[in-house]
Amino acid sequence: MRKKDNGELTVTREDMIHKLEQAAPIITQVTGTMDMGFEFSAVVPDGVIYAEPGMLLNYSGGQWPPSEWEETGEKEYKKLLTDFLLDEEWMVKSWGDLSDKELGQWFEDVNNVQSPNEDK
């Protein structure tokens, strides 16, 4: 973090990347459609995964979470989710390829996921 001349702290690009890397892997959004199934956005250690229509069709027939995960405990579910997000199948946009605006939006999204409804 850096201090502005007026004394306010600002979050630098490097700070945001560091905090996102610490939060990874994390899903920030899951959406679904009737024809293409579910899609998700996520942060992984090397960057981000943007939601793409039909991205889960080959993986789980478009279903989220995959049906074979339904009978797992919390610890096993977290491991399955981590392995799923780190699968090389997903297109990862690296930190260096993100604009400052995109990076700021991911930073905000992760903060919202980690602390939902705190000030609502």
PDB file of C-alpha atoms in Angstrom:
ATOM      1  CA  MET A   1       0.000   0.000   0.000  1.00  0.00           C
ATOM      2  CA  ARG A   2       1.044   3.546  -0.645  1.00  0.00           C
ATOM      3  CA  LYS A   3       0.090   6.776   1.044  1.00  0.00           C
ATOM      4  CA  LYS A   4      -1.278   9.600  -1.066  1.00  0.00           C
ATOM      5  CA  ASP A   5      -0.252  13.154  -0.298  1.00  0.00           C
ATOM      6  CA  ASN A   6      -3.501  13.590   1.644  1.00  0.00           C
ATOM      7  CA  GLY A   7      -2.590  10.649   3.914  1.00  0.00           C
ATOM      8  CA  GLU A   8      -5.051   8.129   2.432  1.00  0.00           C
ATOM      9  CA  LEU A   9      -3.818   4.622   1.723  1.00  0.00           C
ATOM     10  CA  THR A  10      -4.126   3.316  -1.817  1.00  0.00           C
ATOM     11  CA  VAL A  11      -3.900  -0.290  -2.880  1.00  0.00           C
ATOM     12  CA  THR A  12      -1.251  -0.839  -5.516  1.00  0.00           C
ATOM     13  CA  ARG A  13      -1.493  -3.288  -8.395  1.00  0.00           C
ATOM     14  CA  GLU A  14       1.098  -5.476  -6.678  1.00  0.00           C
ATOM     15  CA  ASP A  15      -0.920  -5.427  -3.426  1.00  0.00           C
ATOM     16  CA  MET A  16      -4.061  -6.511  -5.276  1.00  0.00           C
ATOM     17  CA  ILE A  17      -2.257  -9.351  -7.051  1.00  0.00           C
ATOM     18  CA  HIS A  18      -0.703 -10.523  -3.787  1.00  0.00           C
ATOM     19  CA  LYS A  19      -4.081 -10.557  -2.008  1.00  0.00           C
ATOM     20  CA  LEU A  20      -5.741 -12.349  -4.932  1.00  0.00           C
ATOM     21  CA  GLU A  21      -2.997 -14.983  -4.979  1.00  0.00           C
ATOM     22  CA  GLN A  22      -3.544 -15.532  -1.249  1.00  0.00           C
ATOM     23  CA  ALA A  23      -7.299 -15.993  -1.760  1.00  0.00           C
ATOM     24  CA  ALA A  24      -6.838 -18.435  -4.658  1.00  0.00           C
ATOM     25  CA  PRO A  25      -8.351 -20.722  -5.609  1.00  0.00           C
ATOM     26  CA  ILE A  26     -11.786 -19.177  -5.187  1.00  0.00           C
ATOM     27  CA  ILE A  27     -14.927 -19.049  -7.290  1.00  0.00           C
ATOM     28  CA  THR A  28     -16.324 -15.544  -7.497  1.00  0.00           C
ATOM     29  CA  GLN A  29     -19.486 -16.202  -9.495  1.00  0.00           C
ATOM     30  CA  VAL A  30     -21.578 -19.089 -10.802  1.00  0.00           C
ATOM     31  CA  THR A  31     -24.337 -18.511 -13.341  1.00  0.00           C
ATOM     32  CA  GLY A  32     -26.506 -20.861 -15.330  1.00  0.00           C
ATOM     33  CA  THR A  33     -28.623 -20.955 -18.453  1.00  0.00           C
ATOM     34  CA  MET A  34     -31.146 -23.501 -19.651  1.00  0.00           C
ATOM     35  CA  ASP A  35     -29.274 -24.293 -22.873  1.00  0.00           C
ATOM     36  CA  MET A  36     -25.590 -24.087 -21.897  1.00  0.00           C
ATOM     37  CA  GLY A  37     -25.635 -25.185 -18.262  1.00  0.00           C
ATOM     38  CA  PHE A  38     -23.546 -23.495 -15.602  1.00  0.00           C
ATOM     39  CA  GLU A  39     -20.460 -21.322 -15.966  1.00  0.00           C
ATOM     40  CA  PHE A  40     -18.167 -19.803 -13.372  1.00  0.00           C
ATOM     41  CA  SER A  41     -15.568 -17.104 -12.798  1.00  0.00           C
ATOM     42  CA  ALA A  42     -12.646 -17.845 -10.496  1.00  0.00           C
ATOM     43  CA  VAL A  43      -9.300 -16.676  -9.193  1.00  0.00           C
ATOM     44  CA  VAL A  44      -6.430 -19.176  -9.329  1.00  0.00           C
ATOM     45  CA  PRO A  45      -2.796 -18.666  -8.294  1.00  0.00           C
ATOM     46  CA  ASP A  46      -1.615 -17.709 -11.807  1.00  0.00           C
ATOM     47  CA  GLY A  47      -4.502 -15.408 -12.733  1.00  0.00           C
ATOM     48  CA  VAL A  48      -8.231 -15.578 -13.384  1.00  0.00           C
ATOM     49  CA  ILE A  49     -10.741 -17.761 -15.196  1.00  0.00           C
ATOM     50  CA  TYR A  50     -13.502 -15.893 -17.008  1.00  0.00           C
ATOM     51  CA  ALA A  51     -16.930 -17.485 -17.364  1.00  0.00           C
ATOM     52  CA  GLU A  52     -17.585 -18.861 -20.850  1.00  0.00           C
ATOM     53  CA  PRO A  53     -20.901 -20.200 -22.154  1.00  0.00           C
ATOM     54  CA  GLY A  54     -20.934 -23.995 -22.017  1.00  0.00           C
ATOM     55  CA  MET A  55     -17.620 -24.268 -20.200  1.00  0.00           C
ATOM     56  CA  LEU A  56     -18.883 -27.111 -17.994  1.00  0.00           C
ATOM     57  CA  LEU A  57     -20.659 -29.119 -20.720  1.00  0.00           C
ATOM     58  CA  ASN A  58     -17.692 -31.437 -21.303  1.00  0.00           C
ATOM     59  CA  TYR A  59     -16.723 -31.573 -17.644  1.00  0.00           C
ATOM     60  CA  SER A  60     -20.021 -32.318 -15.897  1.00  0.00           C
ATOM     61  CA  GLY A  61     -22.683 -32.063 -18.557  1.00  0.00           C
ATOM     62  CA  GLY A  62     -23.178 -28.431 -17.566  1.00  0.00           C
ATOM     63  CA  GLN A  63     -24.129 -29.277 -13.978  1.00  0.00           C
ATOM     64  CA  TRP A  64     -22.742 -27.432 -10.928  1.00  0.00           C
ATOM     65  CA  PRO A  65     -21.505 -28.869  -8.700  1.00  0.00           C
ATOM     66  CA  PRO A  66     -20.797 -32.128 -10.505  1.00  0.00           C
ATOM     67  CA  SER A  67     -23.177 -34.859  -9.330  1.00  0.00           C
ATOM     68  CA  GLU A  68     -20.333 -37.056  -8.047  1.00  0.00           C
ATOM     69  CA  TRP A  69     -19.535 -34.345  -5.470  1.00  0.00           C
ATOM     70  CA  GLU A  70     -22.963 -34.482  -3.829  1.00  0.00           C
ATOM     71  CA  GLU A  71     -22.176 -37.086  -1.163  1.00  0.00           C
ATOM     72  CA  THR A  72     -18.825 -35.649  -0.054  1.00  0.00           C
ATOM     73  CA  GLY A  73     -17.993 -34.043   3.252  1.00  0.00           C
ATOM     74  CA  GLU A  74     -16.789 -30.449   3.547  1.00  0.00           C
ATOM     75  CA  LYS A  75     -13.076 -31.327   3.621  1.00  0.00           C
ATOM     76  CA  GLU A  76     -13.327 -33.597   0.564  1.00  0.00           C
ATOM     77  CA  TYR A  77     -15.502 -31.008  -1.218  1.00  0.00           C
ATOM     78  CA  LYS A  78     -12.809 -28.342  -0.719  1.00  0.00           C
ATOM     79  CA  LYS A  79     -10.161 -30.678  -2.145  1.00  0.00           C
ATOM     80  CA  LEU A  80     -12.353 -31.527  -5.144  1.00  0.00           C
ATOM     81  CA  LEU A  81     -13.013 -27.835  -5.735  1.00  0.00           C
ATOM     82  CA  THR A  82      -9.318 -26.959  -5.529  1.00  0.00           C
ATOM     83  CA  ASP A  83      -8.358 -29.760  -7.933  1.00  0.00           C
ATOM     84  CA  PHE A  84     -11.194 -28.704 -10.248  1.00  0.00           C
ATOM     85  CA  LEU A  85     -10.078 -25.066 -10.364  1.00  0.00           C
ATOM     86  CA  LEU A  86      -6.431 -25.957 -10.884  1.00  0.00           C
ATOM     87  CA  ASP A  87      -7.233 -28.311 -13.773  1.00  0.00           C
ATOM     88  CA  GLU A  88      -5.270 -27.341 -16.885  1.00  0.00           C
ATOM     89  CA  GLU A  89      -8.491 -27.473 -18.925  1.00  0.00           C
ATOM     90  CA  TRP A  90      -9.445 -23.914 -17.960  1.00  0.00           C
ATOM     91  CA  MET A  91      -8.263 -20.856 -19.851  1.00  0.00           C
ATOM     92  CA  VAL A  92      -6.395 -18.726 -17.328  1.00  0.00           C
ATOM     93  CA  LYS A  93      -5.748 -15.055 -18.015  1.00  0.00           C
ATOM     94  CA  SER A  94      -2.498 -14.194 -16.242  1.00  0.00           C
ATOM     95  CA  TRP A  95      -2.086 -11.296 -13.837  1.00  0.00           C
ATOM     96  CA  GLY A  96       0.111  -9.438 -16.316  1.00  0.00           C
ATOM     97  CA  ASP A  97      -2.572  -9.631 -19.005  1.00  0.00           C
ATOM     98  CA  LEU A  98      -5.209  -7.960 -16.822  1.00  0.00           C
ATOM     99  CA  SER A  99      -5.772  -4.213 -17.090  1.00  0.00           C
ATOM    100  CA  ASP A 100      -5.795  -2.182 -13.883  1.00  0.00           C
ATOM    101  CA  LYS A 101      -9.578  -1.880 -14.205  1.00  0.00           C
ATOM    102  CA  GLU A 102     -10.023  -5.666 -14.596  1.00  0.00           C
ATOM    103  CA  LEU A 103      -7.692  -6.335 -11.684  1.00  0.00           C
ATOM    104  CA  GLY A 104      -9.612  -3.890  -9.498  1.00  0.00           C
ATOM    105  CA  GLN A 105     -12.902  -5.598 -10.378  1.00  0.00           C
ATOM    106  CA  TRP A 106     -11.514  -9.060  -9.494  1.00  0.00           C
ATOM    107  CA  PHE A 107     -10.148  -7.636  -6.246  1.00  0.00           C
ATOM    108  CA  GLU A 108     -13.583  -6.235  -5.394  1.00  0.00           C
ATOM    109  CA  ASP A 109     -15.325  -9.491  -6.385  1.00  0.00           C
ATOM    110  CA  VAL A 110     -13.080 -11.583  -4.133  1.00  0.00           C
ATOM    111  CA  ASN A 111     -13.581  -9.170  -1.240  1.00  0.00           C
ATOM    112  CA  ASN A 112     -17.361  -9.465  -1.723  1.00  0.00           C
ATOM    113  CA  VAL A 113     -17.197 -13.278  -1.765  1.00  0.00           C
ATOM    114  CA  GLN A 114     -15.009 -13.448   1.327  1.00  0.00           C
ATOM    115  CA  SER A 115     -17.137 -11.033   3.369  1.00  0.00           C
ATOM    116  CA  PRO A 116     -20.696 -11.102   1.985  1.00  0.00           C
ATOM    117  CA  ASN A 117     -23.370  -8.865   3.465  1.00  0.00           C
ATOM    118  CA  GLU A 118     -21.096  -7.432   6.176  1.00  0.00           C
ATOM    119  CA  ASP A 119     -22.240  -3.867   5.692  1.00  0.00           C
ATOM    120  CA  LYS A 120     -25.747  -4.513   4.341  1.00  0.00           C
TER     121      LYS A 120
END
